[in-house]
Tab-separated table of C-alpha atoms in Angstrom:
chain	number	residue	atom	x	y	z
A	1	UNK	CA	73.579	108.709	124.814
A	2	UNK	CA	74.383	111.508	127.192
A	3	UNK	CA	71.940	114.705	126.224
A	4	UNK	CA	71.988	116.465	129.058
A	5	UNK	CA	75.804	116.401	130.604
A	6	UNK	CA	78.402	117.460	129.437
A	7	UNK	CA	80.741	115.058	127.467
A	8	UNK	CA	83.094	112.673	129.073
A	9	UNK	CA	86.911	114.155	129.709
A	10	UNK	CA	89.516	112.983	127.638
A	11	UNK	CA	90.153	109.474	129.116
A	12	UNK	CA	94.276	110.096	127.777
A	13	UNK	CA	94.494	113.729	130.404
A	14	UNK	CA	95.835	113.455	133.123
A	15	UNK	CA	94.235	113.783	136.606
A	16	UNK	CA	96.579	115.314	139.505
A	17	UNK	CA	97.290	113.188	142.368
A	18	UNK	CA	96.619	113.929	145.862
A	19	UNK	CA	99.526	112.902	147.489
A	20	UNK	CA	98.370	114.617	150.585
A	21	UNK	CA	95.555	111.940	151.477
A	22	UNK	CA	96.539	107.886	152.204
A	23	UNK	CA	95.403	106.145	149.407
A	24	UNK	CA	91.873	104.656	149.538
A	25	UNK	CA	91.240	100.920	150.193
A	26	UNK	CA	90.286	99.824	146.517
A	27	UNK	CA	86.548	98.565	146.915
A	28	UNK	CA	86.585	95.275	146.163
A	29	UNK	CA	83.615	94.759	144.457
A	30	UNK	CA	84.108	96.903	140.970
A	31	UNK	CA	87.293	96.632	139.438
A	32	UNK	CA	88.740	100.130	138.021
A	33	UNK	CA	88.502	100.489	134.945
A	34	UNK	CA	85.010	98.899	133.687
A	35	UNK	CA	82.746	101.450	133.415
A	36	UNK	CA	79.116	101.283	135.846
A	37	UNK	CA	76.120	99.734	134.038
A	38	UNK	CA	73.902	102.800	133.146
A	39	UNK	CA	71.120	102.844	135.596
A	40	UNK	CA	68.816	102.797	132.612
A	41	UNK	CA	68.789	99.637	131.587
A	42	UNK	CA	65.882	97.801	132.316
A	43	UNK	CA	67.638	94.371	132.432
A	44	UNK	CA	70.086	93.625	135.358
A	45	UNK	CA	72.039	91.562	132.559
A	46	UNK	CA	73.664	93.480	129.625
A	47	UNK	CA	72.888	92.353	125.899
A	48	UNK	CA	75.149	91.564	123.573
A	49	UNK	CA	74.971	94.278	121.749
A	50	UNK	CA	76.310	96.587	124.676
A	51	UNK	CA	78.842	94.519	125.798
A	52	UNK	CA	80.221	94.755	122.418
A	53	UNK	CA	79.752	98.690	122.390
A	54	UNK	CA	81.510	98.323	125.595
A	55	UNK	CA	84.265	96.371	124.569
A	56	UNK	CA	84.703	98.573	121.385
A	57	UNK	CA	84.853	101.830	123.705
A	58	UNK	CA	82.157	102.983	121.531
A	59	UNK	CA	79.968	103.603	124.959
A	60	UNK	CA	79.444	107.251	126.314
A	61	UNK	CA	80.536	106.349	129.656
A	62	UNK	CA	84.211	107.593	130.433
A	63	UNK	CA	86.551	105.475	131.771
A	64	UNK	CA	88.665	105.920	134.937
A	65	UNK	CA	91.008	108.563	134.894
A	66	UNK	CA	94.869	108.013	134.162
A	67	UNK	CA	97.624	109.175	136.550
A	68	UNK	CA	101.071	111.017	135.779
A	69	UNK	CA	102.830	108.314	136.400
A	70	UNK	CA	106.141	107.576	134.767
A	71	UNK	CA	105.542	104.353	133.335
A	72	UNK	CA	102.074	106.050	131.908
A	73	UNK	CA	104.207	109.083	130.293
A	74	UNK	CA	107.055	106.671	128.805
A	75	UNK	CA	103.972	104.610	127.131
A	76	UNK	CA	103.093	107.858	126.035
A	77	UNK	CA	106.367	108.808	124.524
A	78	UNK	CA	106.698	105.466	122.924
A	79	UNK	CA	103.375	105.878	121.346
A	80	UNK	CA	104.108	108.752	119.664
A	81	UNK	CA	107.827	108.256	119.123
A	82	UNK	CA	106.446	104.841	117.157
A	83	UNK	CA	103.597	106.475	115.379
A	84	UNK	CA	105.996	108.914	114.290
A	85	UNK	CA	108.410	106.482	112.897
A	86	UNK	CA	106.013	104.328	110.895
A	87	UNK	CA	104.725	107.760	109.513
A	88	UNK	CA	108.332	109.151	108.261
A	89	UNK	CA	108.976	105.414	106.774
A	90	UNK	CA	105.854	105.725	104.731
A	91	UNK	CA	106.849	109.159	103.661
A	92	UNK	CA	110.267	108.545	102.717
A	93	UNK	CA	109.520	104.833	101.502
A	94	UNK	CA	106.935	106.581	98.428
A	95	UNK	CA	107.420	110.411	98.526
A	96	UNK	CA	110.607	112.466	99.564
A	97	UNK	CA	113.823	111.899	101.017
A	98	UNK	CA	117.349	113.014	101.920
A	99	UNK	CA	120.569	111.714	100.825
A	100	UNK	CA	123.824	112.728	100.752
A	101	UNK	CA	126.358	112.489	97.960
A	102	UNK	CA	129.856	112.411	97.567
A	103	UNK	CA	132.301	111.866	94.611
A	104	UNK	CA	133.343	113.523	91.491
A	105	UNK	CA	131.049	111.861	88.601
A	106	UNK	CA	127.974	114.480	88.271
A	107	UNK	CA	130.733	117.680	88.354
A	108	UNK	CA	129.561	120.326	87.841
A	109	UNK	CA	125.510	119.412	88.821
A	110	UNK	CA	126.432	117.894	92.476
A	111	UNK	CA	129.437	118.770	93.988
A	112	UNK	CA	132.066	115.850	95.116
A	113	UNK	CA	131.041	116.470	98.990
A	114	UNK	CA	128.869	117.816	101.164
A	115	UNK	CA	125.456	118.081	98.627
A	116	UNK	CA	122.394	116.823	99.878
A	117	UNK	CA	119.868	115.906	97.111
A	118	UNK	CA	116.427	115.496	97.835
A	119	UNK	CA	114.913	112.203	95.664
A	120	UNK	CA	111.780	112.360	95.074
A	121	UNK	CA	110.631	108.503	95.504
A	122	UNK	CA	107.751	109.236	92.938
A	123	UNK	CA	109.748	108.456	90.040
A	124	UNK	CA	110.719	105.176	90.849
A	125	UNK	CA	111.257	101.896	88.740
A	126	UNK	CA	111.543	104.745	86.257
A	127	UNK	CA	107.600	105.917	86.257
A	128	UNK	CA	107.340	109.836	84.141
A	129	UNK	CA	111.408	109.265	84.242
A	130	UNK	CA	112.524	111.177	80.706
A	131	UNK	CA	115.706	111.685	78.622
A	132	UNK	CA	117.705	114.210	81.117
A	133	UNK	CA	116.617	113.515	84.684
A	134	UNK	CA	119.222	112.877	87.259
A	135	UNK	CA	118.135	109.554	88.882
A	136	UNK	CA	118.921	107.529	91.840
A	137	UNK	CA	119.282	104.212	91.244
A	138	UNK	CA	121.097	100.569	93.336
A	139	UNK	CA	123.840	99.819	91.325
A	140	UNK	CA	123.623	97.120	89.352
A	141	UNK	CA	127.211	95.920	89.869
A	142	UNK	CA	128.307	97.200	93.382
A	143	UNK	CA	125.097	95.533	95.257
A	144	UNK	CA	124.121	97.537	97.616
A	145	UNK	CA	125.455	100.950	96.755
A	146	UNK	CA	123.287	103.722	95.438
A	147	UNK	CA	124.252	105.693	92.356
A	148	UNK	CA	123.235	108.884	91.278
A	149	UNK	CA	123.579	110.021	87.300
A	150	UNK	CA	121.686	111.456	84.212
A	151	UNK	CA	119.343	109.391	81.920
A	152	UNK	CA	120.326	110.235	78.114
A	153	UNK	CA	118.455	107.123	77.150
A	154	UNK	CA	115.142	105.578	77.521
A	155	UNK	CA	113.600	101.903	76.209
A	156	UNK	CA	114.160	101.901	72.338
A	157	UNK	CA	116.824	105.221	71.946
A	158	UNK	CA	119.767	104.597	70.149
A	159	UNK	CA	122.824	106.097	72.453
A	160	UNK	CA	126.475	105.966	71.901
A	161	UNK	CA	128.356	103.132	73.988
A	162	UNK	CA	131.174	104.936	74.508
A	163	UNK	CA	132.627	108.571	74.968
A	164	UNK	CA	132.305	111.165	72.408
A	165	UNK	CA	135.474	110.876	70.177
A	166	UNK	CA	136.639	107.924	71.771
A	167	UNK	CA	136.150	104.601	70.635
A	168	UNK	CA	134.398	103.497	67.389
A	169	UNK	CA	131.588	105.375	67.651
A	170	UNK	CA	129.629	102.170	68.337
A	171	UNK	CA	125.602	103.234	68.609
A	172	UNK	CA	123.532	100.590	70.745
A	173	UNK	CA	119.767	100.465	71.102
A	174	UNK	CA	118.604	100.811	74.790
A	175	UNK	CA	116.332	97.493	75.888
A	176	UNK	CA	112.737	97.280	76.668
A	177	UNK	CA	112.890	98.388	80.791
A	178	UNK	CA	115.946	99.861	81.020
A	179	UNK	CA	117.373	103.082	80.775
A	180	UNK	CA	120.615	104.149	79.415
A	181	UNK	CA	122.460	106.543	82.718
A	182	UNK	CA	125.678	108.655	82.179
A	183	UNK	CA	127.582	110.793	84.827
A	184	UNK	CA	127.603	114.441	84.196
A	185	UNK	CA	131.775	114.582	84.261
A	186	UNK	CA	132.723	111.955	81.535
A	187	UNK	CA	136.188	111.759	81.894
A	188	UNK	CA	135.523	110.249	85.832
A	189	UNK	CA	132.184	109.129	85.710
A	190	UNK	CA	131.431	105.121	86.121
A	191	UNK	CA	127.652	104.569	83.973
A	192	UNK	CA	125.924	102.385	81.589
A	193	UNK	CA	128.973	103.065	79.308
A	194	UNK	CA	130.697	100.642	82.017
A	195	UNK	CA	128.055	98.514	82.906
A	196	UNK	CA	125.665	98.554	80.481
A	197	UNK	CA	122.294	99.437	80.002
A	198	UNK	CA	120.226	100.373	83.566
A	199	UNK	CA	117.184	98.206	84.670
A	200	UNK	CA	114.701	100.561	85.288
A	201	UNK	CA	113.581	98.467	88.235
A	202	UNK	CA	116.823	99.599	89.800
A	203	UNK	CA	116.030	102.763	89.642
A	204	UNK	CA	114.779	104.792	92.942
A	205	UNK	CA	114.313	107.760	92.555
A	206	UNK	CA	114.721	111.510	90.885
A	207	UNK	CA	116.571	113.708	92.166
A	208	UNK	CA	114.697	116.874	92.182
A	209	UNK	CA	116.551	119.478	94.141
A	210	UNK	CA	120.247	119.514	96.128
A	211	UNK	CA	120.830	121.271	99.137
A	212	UNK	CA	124.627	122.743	99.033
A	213	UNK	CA	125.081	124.670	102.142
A	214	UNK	CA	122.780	124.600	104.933
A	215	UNK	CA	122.778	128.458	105.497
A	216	UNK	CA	121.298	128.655	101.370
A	217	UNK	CA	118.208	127.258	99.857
A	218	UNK	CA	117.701	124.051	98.328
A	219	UNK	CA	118.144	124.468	94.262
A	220	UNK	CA	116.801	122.896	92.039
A	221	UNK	CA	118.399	120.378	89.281
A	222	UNK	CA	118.637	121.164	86.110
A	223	UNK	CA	117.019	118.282	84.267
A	224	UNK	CA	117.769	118.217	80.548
A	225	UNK	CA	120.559	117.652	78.105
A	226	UNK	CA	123.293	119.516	76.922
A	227	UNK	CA	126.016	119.651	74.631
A	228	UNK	CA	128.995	118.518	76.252
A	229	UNK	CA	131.830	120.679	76.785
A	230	UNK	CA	135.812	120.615	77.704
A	231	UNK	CA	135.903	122.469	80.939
A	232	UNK	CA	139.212	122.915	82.585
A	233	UNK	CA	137.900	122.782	86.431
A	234	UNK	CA	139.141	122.546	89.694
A	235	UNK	CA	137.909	119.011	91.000
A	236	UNK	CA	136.967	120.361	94.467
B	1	UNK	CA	71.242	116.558	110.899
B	2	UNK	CA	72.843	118.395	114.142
B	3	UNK	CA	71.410	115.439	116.137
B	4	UNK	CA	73.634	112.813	113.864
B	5	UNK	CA	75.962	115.316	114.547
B	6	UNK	CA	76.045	115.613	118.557
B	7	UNK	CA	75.378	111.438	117.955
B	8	UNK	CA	78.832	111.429	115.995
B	9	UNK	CA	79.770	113.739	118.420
B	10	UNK	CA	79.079	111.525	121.606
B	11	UNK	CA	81.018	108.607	119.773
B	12	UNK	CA	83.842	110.108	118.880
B	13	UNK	CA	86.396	108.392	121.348
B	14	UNK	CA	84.951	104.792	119.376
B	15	UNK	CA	85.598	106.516	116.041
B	16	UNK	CA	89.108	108.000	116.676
B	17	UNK	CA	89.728	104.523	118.240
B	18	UNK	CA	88.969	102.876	115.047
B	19	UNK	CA	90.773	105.438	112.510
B	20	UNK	CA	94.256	105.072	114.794
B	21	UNK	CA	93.709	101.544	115.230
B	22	UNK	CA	93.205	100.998	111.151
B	23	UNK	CA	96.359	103.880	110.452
B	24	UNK	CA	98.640	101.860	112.816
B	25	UNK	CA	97.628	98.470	111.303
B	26	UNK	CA	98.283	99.914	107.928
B	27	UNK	CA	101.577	101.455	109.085
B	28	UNK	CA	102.754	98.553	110.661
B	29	UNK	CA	101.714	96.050	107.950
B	30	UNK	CA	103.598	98.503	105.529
B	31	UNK	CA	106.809	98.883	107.402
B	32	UNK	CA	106.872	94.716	108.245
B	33	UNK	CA	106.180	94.210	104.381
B	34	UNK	CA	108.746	96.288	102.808
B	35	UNK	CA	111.458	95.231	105.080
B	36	UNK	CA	111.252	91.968	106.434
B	37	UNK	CA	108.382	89.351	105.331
B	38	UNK	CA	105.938	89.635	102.388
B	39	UNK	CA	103.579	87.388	101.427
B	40	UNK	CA	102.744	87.370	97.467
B	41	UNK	CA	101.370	84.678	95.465
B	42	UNK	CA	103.032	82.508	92.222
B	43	UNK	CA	100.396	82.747	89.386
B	44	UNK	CA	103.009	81.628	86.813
B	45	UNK	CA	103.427	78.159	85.450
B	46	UNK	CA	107.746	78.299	85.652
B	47	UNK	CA	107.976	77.001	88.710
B	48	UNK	CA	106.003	73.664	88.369
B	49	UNK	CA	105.782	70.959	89.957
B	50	UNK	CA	108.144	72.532	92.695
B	51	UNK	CA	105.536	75.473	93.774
B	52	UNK	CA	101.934	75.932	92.377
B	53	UNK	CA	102.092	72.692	90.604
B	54	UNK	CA	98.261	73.124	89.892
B	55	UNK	CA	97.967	77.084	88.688
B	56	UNK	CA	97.602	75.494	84.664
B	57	UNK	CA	95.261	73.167	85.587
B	58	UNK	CA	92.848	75.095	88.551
B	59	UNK	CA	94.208	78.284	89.216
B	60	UNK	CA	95.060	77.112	92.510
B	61	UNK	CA	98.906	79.142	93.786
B	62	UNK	CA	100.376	78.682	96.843
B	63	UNK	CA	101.172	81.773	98.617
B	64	UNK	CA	104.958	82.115	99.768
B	65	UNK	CA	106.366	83.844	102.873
B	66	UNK	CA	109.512	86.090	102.103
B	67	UNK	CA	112.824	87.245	104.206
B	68	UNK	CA	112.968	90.646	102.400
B	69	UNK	CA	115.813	91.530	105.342
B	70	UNK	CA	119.004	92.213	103.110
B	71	UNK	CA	117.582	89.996	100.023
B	72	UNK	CA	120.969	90.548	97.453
B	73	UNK	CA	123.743	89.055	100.408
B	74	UNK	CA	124.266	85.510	100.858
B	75	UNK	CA	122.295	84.369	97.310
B	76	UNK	CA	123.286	81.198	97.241
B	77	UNK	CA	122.668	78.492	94.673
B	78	UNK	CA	119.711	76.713	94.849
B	79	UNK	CA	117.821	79.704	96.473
B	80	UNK	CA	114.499	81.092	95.503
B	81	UNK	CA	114.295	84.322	95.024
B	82	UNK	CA	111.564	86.969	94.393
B	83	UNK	CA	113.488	89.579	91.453
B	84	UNK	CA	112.166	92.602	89.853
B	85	UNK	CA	112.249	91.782	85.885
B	86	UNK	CA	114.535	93.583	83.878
B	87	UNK	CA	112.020	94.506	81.243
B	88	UNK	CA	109.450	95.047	82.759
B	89	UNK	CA	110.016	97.526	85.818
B	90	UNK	CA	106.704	97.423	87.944
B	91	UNK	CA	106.357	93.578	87.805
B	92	UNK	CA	108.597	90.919	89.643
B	93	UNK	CA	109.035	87.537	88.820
B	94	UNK	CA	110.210	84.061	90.884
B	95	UNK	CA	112.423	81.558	89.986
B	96	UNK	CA	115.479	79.664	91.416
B	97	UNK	CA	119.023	80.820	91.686
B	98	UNK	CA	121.399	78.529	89.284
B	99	UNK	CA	124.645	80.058	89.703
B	100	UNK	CA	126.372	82.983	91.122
B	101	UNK	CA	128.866	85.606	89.688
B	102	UNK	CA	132.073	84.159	88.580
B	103	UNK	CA	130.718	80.927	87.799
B	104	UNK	CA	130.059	79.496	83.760
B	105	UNK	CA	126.753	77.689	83.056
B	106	UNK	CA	126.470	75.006	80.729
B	107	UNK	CA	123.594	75.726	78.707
B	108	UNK	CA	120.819	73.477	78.700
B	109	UNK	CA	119.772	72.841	74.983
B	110	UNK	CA	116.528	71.743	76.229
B	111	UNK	CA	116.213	75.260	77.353
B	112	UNK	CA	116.885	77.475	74.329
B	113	UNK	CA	114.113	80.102	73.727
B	114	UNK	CA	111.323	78.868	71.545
B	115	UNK	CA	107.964	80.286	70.294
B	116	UNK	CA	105.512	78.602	72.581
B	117	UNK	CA	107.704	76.700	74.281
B	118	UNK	CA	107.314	73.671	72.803
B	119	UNK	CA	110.915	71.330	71.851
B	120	UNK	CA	111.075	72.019	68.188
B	121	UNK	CA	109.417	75.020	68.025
B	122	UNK	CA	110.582	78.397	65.416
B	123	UNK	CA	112.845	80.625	67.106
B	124	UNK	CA	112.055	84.260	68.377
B	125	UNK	CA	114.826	86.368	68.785
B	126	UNK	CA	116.056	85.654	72.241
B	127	UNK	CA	117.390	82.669	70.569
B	128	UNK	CA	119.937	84.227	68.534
B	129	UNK	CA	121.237	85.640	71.767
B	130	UNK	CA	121.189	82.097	73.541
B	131	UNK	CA	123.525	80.632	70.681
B	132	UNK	CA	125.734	83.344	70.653
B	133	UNK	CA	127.178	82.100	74.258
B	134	UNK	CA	127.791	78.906	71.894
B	135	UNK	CA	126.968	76.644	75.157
B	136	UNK	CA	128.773	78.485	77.976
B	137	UNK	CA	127.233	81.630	79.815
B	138	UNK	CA	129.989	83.178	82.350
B	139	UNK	CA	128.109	85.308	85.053
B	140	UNK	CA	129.194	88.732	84.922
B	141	UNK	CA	130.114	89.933	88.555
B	142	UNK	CA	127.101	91.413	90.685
B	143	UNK	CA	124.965	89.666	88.501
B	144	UNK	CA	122.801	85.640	88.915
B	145	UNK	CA	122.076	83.180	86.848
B	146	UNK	CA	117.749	82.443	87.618
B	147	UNK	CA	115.964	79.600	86.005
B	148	UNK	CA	112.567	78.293	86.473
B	149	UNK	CA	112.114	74.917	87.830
B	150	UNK	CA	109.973	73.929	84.549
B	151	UNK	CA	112.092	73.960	81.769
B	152	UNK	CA	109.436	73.651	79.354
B	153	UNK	CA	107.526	77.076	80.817
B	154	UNK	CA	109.811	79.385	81.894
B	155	UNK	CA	111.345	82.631	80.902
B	156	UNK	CA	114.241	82.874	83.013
B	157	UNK	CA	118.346	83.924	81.922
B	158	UNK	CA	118.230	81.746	79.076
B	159	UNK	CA	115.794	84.456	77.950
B	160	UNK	CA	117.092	87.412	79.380
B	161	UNK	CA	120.563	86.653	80.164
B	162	UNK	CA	121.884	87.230	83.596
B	163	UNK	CA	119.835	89.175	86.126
B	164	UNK	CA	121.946	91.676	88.552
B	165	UNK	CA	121.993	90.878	92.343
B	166	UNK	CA	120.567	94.161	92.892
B	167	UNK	CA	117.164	92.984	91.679
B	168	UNK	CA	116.625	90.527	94.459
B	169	UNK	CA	114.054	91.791	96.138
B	170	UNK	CA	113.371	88.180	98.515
B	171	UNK	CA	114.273	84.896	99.458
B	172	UNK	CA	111.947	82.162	100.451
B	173	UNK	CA	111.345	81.304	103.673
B	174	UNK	CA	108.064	79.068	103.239
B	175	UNK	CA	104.914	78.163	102.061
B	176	UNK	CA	101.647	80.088	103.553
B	177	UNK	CA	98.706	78.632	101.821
B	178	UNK	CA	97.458	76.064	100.938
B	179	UNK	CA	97.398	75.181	104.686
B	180	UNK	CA	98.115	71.632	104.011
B	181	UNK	CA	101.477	72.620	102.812
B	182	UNK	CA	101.963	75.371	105.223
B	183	UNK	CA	105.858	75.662	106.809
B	184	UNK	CA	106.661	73.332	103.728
B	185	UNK	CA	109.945	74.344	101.734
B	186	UNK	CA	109.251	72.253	98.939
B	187	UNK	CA	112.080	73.947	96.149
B	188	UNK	CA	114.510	71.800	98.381
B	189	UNK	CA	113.839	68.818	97.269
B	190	UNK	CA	114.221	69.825	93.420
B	191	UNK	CA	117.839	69.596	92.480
B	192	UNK	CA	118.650	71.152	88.929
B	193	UNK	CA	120.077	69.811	86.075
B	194	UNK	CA	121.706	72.841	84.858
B	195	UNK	CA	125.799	72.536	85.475
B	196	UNK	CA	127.495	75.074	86.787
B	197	UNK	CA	131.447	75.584	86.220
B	198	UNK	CA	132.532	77.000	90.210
B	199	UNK	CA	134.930	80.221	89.368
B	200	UNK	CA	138.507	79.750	89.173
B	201	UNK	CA	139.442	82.692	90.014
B	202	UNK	CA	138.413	85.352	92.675
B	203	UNK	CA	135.885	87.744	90.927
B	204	UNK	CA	135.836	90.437	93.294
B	205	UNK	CA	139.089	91.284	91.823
B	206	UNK	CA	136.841	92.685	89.043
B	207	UNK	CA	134.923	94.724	91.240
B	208	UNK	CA	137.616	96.131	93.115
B	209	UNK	CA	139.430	97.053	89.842
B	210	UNK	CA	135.551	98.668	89.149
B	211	UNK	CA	135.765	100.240	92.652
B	212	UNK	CA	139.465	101.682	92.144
B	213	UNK	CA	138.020	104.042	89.396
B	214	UNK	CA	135.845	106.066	91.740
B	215	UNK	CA	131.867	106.387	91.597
């Protein structure tokens, strides 16, 4: 335990090298990198219990010095490039990420092109999900494709199958685990009145903000129902 | 104190060792299990005497190996697959793909839901919606038909009806533990009883007509 030096450098810095000088004849008798016995030790043999301290790095002696070589700075790069990666999967695997949607079924919440919603990963398989969000969910017809609409239903509320004034008026009740979704446009919007009611292990996400135009910022979605209306819009 | 401190100190190279070692195990382990290969137990009794043919009896389960690369392509009949259950969102469930979309199954009576699960048992209300198929269950498309390998123990489609292909979470790829049946693939050698009608005509007509409409 060093108490009188100063601690060891930063075995990861680099050290210059002297180009100037021929390179020394490596001594043959200690290899590079294992550190010198400390001169303390009153046995000529080390004990277990340093060779594992030694093998763990946990021992105050540094070890030799790295050079700015290339292969030593691409190790580097990969390193962190990798650390990096597994840290954004973990991120955007259970907290936020990015997506970008197009078409024309959540008009006039998302527009048909260019939005980018943030999902917050949080809410999925439907956990603190309630009557209003706008979810993410895999679609449970088109495998592989990711949907975005509105919950109006939960497990055990009654919903209409079908479109307001259209139809019988048929009322269903929603199934233990799923969720009943509709798209904010009606008239162009593929949901549960479609497919049927919504696992709510499909579901991914909530979307919790959009991000229209890159030069404005993000805005958040307004969760919630309301009543619907006959709006004569440009689809856009 | 300051002299565990300067100690702490004096070690630190062995300590941030360990915390990036145990951060990029975690990280790795995490990225490997949620997209390629998990490894996850089978506690339930459905799939007797195929997989965990002792879990009633000791509470022994073998522990299954699963390709979690692009689970819902290629399903296949006959495959096993690891599914998140419709009702029950945070829990997942294994059993054996019977047929595909498109196809008709002919309904095993020895499989209609009962209390308990015994042959003559009272009915609970999943069995009202097994009769109404009167015999014949056609798979919607994007959905699978699933059924456990123990007919007398297992809630499967004939309880739940047809499970969508999105749910497929994993397929097998082999048993892990015990070690004496490690590499084994022993769901291969079960063949099941249930028929299956092959489709007659091209389903992805029906999602295309879907896809024509717009998202």
């Amino acid at each position: 335990m060093p108490t009188n030096s100063k601690p060891p450098p930063n075995p990861r810095r680099f050290v210059p090298t002297d180009k100037s000088q021929a390179k020394p004849a490596p001594t043959p008798a200690s290899p590079p990198t294992t550190p010198t016995t400390p001169p303390t030790t009153p046995t000529p043999r080390l004990t277990l219990y340093r060779k594992t301290l030694r093998y763990l790095h946990l021992n105050p002696t540094a070890p030799a010095a790295r050079h700015r070589t290339f292969s030593n700075l691409l190790g580097d790069f990969l390193y962190y490039f990798l650390a990096a990666g597994l840290a954004l999967h973990v991120f955007t695997k259970n907290g936020y990420t990015l997506g970008q949607a197009y078409g024309i079924s959540m008009l006039p919440t998302i527009a048909s092109f260019g939005d980018w919603l943030l999902i917050s990963k949080t809410y999925r398989h439907g956990r603190n999900c309630h009557v209003g969000d706008v979810v993410s969910f895999r679609h449970p017809v088109n495998t592989g494709s990711y949907n975005v609409k509105r919950i109006v239903g939960m497990s055990g509320d009654f919903v209409l199958a079908y479109t307001p004034e259209e139809g019988e008026g048929t009322m269903v009740q929603v199934p233990e685990g799923h969720c009943w979704v509709v798209g904010d446009d009606l008239k162009w919007s593929q949901d549960s009145r479609m497919y049927g009611p919504l696992p709510l292990a499909l579901v991914t996400g909530k979307v919790v903000a959009k991000w229209s135009s890159w030069w404005r910022w993000p805005e958040a979605l307004e969760q919630g129902l309301r009543d619907a209306v006959i709006e004569d819009g440009d689809v856009d | 104190m300051s002299t565990l401190l300067r100690q702490i100190y004096g070690y630190r190279r062995g300590l941030w060792y360990v915390v990036s070692g145990s951060l990029w195990g975690l990280g790795a382990a995490g990225f490997i299990n949620d997209n390629f290969l998990e490894i996850s137990a089978i506690v339930g009794p459905s799939m007797t005497p195929t997989l965990s043919p002792d879990v009633e009896a000791t509470g022994a389960c073998d522990h299954l190996a699963w390709n979690k690369w692009d689970a819902c392509s290629n399903v296949r009949r006959g495959d096993v697959v690891l599914f998140g259950i419709p009702s029950r969102p945070e829990d997942t469930a294994v059993k054996r793909v019977i047929a595909v979309e498109g196809e008709t199954v002919i309904l095993n009576p020895n499989r209609r839901p009962r209390k308990g699960y015994t042959k003559n048992g009272p009915d609970v209300h999943e069995s009202r919606s097994w009769d109404a198929w009167e015999g014949r269950a056609k798979v919607p498309p994007g959905h699978v038909w699933v059924e456990g390998d123990n007919w007398r123990k297992s809630k499967d489609s004939n309880w739940s009806g047809p499970i969508s292909r999105s749910l497929i979470l994993g397929k097998a790829v082999c048993v892990v533990r015990p070690v004496k049946r490690f590499g084994l693939r022993p769901w291969e050698q079960y063949k099941s009883r249930t028929k299956v009608l092959r489709a007659q005509i091209d389903t992805r007509s029906d999602v295309e007509a879907l896809d024509a409409m717009g998202p």
